[in-house]
mmCIF file of C-alpha atoms in Angstrom:
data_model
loop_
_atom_site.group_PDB
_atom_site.id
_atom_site.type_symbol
_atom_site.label_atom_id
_atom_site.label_comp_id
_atom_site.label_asym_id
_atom_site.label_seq_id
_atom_site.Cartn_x
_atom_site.Cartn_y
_atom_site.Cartn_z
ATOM 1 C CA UNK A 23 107.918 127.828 113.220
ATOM 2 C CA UNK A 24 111.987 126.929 113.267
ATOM 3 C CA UNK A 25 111.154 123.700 112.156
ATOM 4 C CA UNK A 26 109.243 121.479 109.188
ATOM 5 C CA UNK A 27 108.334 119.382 112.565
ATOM 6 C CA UNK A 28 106.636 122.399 114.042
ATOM 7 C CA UNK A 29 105.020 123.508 110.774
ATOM 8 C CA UNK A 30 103.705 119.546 110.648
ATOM 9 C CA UNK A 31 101.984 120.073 114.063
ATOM 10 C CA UNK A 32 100.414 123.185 113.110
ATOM 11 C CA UNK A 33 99.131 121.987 109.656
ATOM 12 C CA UNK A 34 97.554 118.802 111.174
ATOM 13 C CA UNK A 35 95.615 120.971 113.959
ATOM 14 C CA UNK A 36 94.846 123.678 110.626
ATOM 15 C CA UNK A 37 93.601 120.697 108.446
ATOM 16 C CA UNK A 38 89.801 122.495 108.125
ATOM 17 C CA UNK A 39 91.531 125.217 106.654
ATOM 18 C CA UNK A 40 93.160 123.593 103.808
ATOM 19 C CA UNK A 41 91.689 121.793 100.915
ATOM 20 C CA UNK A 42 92.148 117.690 101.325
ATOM 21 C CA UNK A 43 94.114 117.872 98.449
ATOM 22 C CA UNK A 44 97.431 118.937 100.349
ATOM 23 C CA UNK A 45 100.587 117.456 100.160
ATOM 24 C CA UNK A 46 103.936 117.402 102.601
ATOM 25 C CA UNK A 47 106.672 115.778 100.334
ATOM 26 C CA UNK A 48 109.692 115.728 102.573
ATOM 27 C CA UNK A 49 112.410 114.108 100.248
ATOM 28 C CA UNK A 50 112.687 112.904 96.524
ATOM 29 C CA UNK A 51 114.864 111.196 94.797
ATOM 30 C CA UNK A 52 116.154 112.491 91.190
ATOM 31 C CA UNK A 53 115.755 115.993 89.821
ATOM 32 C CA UNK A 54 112.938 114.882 87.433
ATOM 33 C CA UNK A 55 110.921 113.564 90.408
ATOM 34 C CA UNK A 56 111.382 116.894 91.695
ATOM 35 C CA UNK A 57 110.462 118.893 88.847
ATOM 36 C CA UNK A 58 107.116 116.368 88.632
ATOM 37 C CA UNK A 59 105.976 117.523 91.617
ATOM 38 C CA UNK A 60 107.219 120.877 91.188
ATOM 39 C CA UNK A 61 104.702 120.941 88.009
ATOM 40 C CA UNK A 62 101.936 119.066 89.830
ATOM 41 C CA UNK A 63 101.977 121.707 92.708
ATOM 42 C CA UNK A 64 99.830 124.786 92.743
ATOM 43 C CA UNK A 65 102.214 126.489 95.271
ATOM 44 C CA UNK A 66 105.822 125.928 96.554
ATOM 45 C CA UNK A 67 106.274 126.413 100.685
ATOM 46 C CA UNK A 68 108.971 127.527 102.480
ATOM 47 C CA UNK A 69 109.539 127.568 105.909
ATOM 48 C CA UNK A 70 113.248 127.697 106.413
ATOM 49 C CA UNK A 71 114.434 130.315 108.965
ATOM 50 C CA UNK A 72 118.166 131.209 106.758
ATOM 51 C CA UNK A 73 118.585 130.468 102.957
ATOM 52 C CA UNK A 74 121.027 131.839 100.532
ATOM 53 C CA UNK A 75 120.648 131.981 96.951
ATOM 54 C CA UNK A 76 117.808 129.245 97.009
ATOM 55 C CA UNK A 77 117.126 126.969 94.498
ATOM 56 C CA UNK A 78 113.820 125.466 95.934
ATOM 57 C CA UNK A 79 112.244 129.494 94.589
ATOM 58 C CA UNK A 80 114.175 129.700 91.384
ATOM 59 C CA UNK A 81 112.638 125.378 90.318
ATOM 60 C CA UNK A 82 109.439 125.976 91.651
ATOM 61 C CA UNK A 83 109.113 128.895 89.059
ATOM 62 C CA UNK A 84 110.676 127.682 86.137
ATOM 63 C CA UNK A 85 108.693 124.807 86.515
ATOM 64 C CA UNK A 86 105.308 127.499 87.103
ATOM 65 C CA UNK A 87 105.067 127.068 90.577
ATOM 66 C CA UNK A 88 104.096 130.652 92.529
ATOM 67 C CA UNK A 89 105.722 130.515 96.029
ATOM 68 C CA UNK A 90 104.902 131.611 99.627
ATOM 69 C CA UNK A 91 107.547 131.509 102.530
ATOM 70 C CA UNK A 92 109.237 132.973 105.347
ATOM 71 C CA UNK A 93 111.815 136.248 105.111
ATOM 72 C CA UNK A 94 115.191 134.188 105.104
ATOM 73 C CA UNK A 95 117.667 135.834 103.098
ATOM 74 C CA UNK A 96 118.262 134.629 99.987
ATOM 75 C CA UNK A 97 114.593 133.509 98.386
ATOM 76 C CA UNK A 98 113.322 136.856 99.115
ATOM 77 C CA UNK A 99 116.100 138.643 96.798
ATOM 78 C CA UNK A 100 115.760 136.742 93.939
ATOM 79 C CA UNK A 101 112.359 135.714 93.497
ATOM 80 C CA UNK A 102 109.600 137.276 90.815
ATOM 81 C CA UNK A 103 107.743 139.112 93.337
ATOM 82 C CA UNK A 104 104.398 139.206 91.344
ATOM 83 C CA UNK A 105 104.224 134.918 91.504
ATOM 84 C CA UNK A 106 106.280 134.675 95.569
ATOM 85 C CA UNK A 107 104.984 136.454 98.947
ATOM 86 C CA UNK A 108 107.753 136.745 101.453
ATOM 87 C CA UNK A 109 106.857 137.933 105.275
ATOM 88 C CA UNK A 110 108.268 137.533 108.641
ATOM 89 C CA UNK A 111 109.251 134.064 110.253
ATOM 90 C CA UNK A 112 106.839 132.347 112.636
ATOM 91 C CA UNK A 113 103.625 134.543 111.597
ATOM 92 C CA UNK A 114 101.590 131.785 111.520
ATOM 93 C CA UNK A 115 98.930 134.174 110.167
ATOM 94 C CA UNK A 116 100.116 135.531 107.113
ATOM 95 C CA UNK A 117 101.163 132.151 106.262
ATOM 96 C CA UNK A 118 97.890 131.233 106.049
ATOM 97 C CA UNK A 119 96.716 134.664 104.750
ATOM 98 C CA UNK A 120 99.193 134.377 101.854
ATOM 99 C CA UNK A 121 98.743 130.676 100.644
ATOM 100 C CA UNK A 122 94.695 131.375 100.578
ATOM 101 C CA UNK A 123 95.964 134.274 98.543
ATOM 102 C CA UNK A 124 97.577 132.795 96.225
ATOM 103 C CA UNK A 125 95.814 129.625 95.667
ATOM 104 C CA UNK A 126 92.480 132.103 95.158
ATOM 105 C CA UNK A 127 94.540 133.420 92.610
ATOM 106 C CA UNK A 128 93.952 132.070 88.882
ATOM 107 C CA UNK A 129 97.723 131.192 87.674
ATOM 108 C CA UNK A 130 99.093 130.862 84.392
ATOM 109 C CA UNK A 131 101.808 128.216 84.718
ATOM 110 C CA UNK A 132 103.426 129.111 81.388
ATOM 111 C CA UNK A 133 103.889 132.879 81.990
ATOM 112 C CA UNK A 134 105.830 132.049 85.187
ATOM 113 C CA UNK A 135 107.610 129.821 83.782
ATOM 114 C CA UNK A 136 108.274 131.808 80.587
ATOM 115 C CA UNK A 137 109.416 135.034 83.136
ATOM 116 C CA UNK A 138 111.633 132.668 85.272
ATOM 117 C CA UNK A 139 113.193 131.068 82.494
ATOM 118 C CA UNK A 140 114.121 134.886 81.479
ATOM 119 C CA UNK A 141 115.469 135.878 84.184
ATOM 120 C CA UNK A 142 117.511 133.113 85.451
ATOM 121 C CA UNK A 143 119.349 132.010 82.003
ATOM 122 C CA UNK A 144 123.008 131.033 81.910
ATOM 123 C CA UNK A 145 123.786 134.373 80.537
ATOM 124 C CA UNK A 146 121.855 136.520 82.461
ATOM 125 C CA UNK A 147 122.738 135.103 85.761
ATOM 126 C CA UNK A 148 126.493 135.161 84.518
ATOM 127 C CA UNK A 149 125.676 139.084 83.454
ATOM 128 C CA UNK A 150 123.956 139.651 87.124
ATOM 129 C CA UNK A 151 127.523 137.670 88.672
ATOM 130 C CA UNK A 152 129.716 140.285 86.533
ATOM 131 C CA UNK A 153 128.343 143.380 88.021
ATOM 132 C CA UNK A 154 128.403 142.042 91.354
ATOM 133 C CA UNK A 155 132.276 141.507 90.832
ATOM 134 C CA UNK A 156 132.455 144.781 89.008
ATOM 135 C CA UNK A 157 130.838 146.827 91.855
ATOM 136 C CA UNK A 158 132.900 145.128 94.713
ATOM 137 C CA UNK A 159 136.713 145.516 92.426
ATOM 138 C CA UNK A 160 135.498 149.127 91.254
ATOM 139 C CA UNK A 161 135.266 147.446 87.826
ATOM 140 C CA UNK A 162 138.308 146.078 88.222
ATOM 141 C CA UNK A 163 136.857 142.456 87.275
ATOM 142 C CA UNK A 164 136.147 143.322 83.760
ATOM 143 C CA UNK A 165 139.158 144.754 82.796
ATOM 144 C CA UNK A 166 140.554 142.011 84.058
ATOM 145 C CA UNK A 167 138.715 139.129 82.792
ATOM 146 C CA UNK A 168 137.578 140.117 78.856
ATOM 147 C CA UNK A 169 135.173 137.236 79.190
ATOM 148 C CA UNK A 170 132.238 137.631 76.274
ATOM 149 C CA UNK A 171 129.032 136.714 77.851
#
């Protein structure tokens, strides 16, 4: 799939497959819309073909949301790979293979949540940021910038 058109199509033919209970939500409107249905969901999607740091992976698991999607980049690097199941774009297949998976699975909202909120913290992510900088100015960055964290 290259598109959420595309993946549309497919679902609709697919429908036996999948419980009645799922939901397509192409848009909201406020961040606290988005984190209801981020709650409410048993599993985040994603279908994009290129994503960078991607916020869609790191809400859907604070808010204890596991989630499946396409190898794009970004989601694959920073996601807690025991709750999110990354594989090559367009396999239809392990799509399906991988959201069965994980909706078989019995998940405990508040431990993924509890691990996300962990590991993407102010000062962790700012820690994470600082040896980035530090391995690409040969720790030149901290020397430079005595910033506490």
């Amino acid at each position: 799939f290259y598109s959420i058109d595309d993946f549309i199509k497919w679902f609709d033919y697919q429908k036996a497959i999948f419980d009645e209970n799922v939901s397509i939500v192409e848009s909201v409107k406020s961040i606290n819309e988005l984190a209801k249905f981020y709650f409410a969901s048993d599993l985040t999607l994603l279908t994009g073909t290129k994503e960078t740091f991607s916020m869609p992976v790191i809400e859907s698991l604070l808010c204890g949301t596991p989630v499946v999607g396409y190898l794009c980049g970004g989601p694959e690097t920073i996601a807690i790979n025991e709750y999110s199941h990354f594989f090559e774009n367009g396999n239809v297949v392990l799509l399906s293979q991988n959201m069965k998976k994980m909706l078989d699975e019995k998940i405990d909202k508040e431990r993924i949540s509890s691990i996300a909120k962990k590991r993407y913290s102010e000062k962790v992510m700012a820690s994470e940021y600082r040896k980035i900088y530090d391995k690409i100015t040969n720790g030149n960055f901290s020397k430079l910038h005595e910033i506490e964290i």
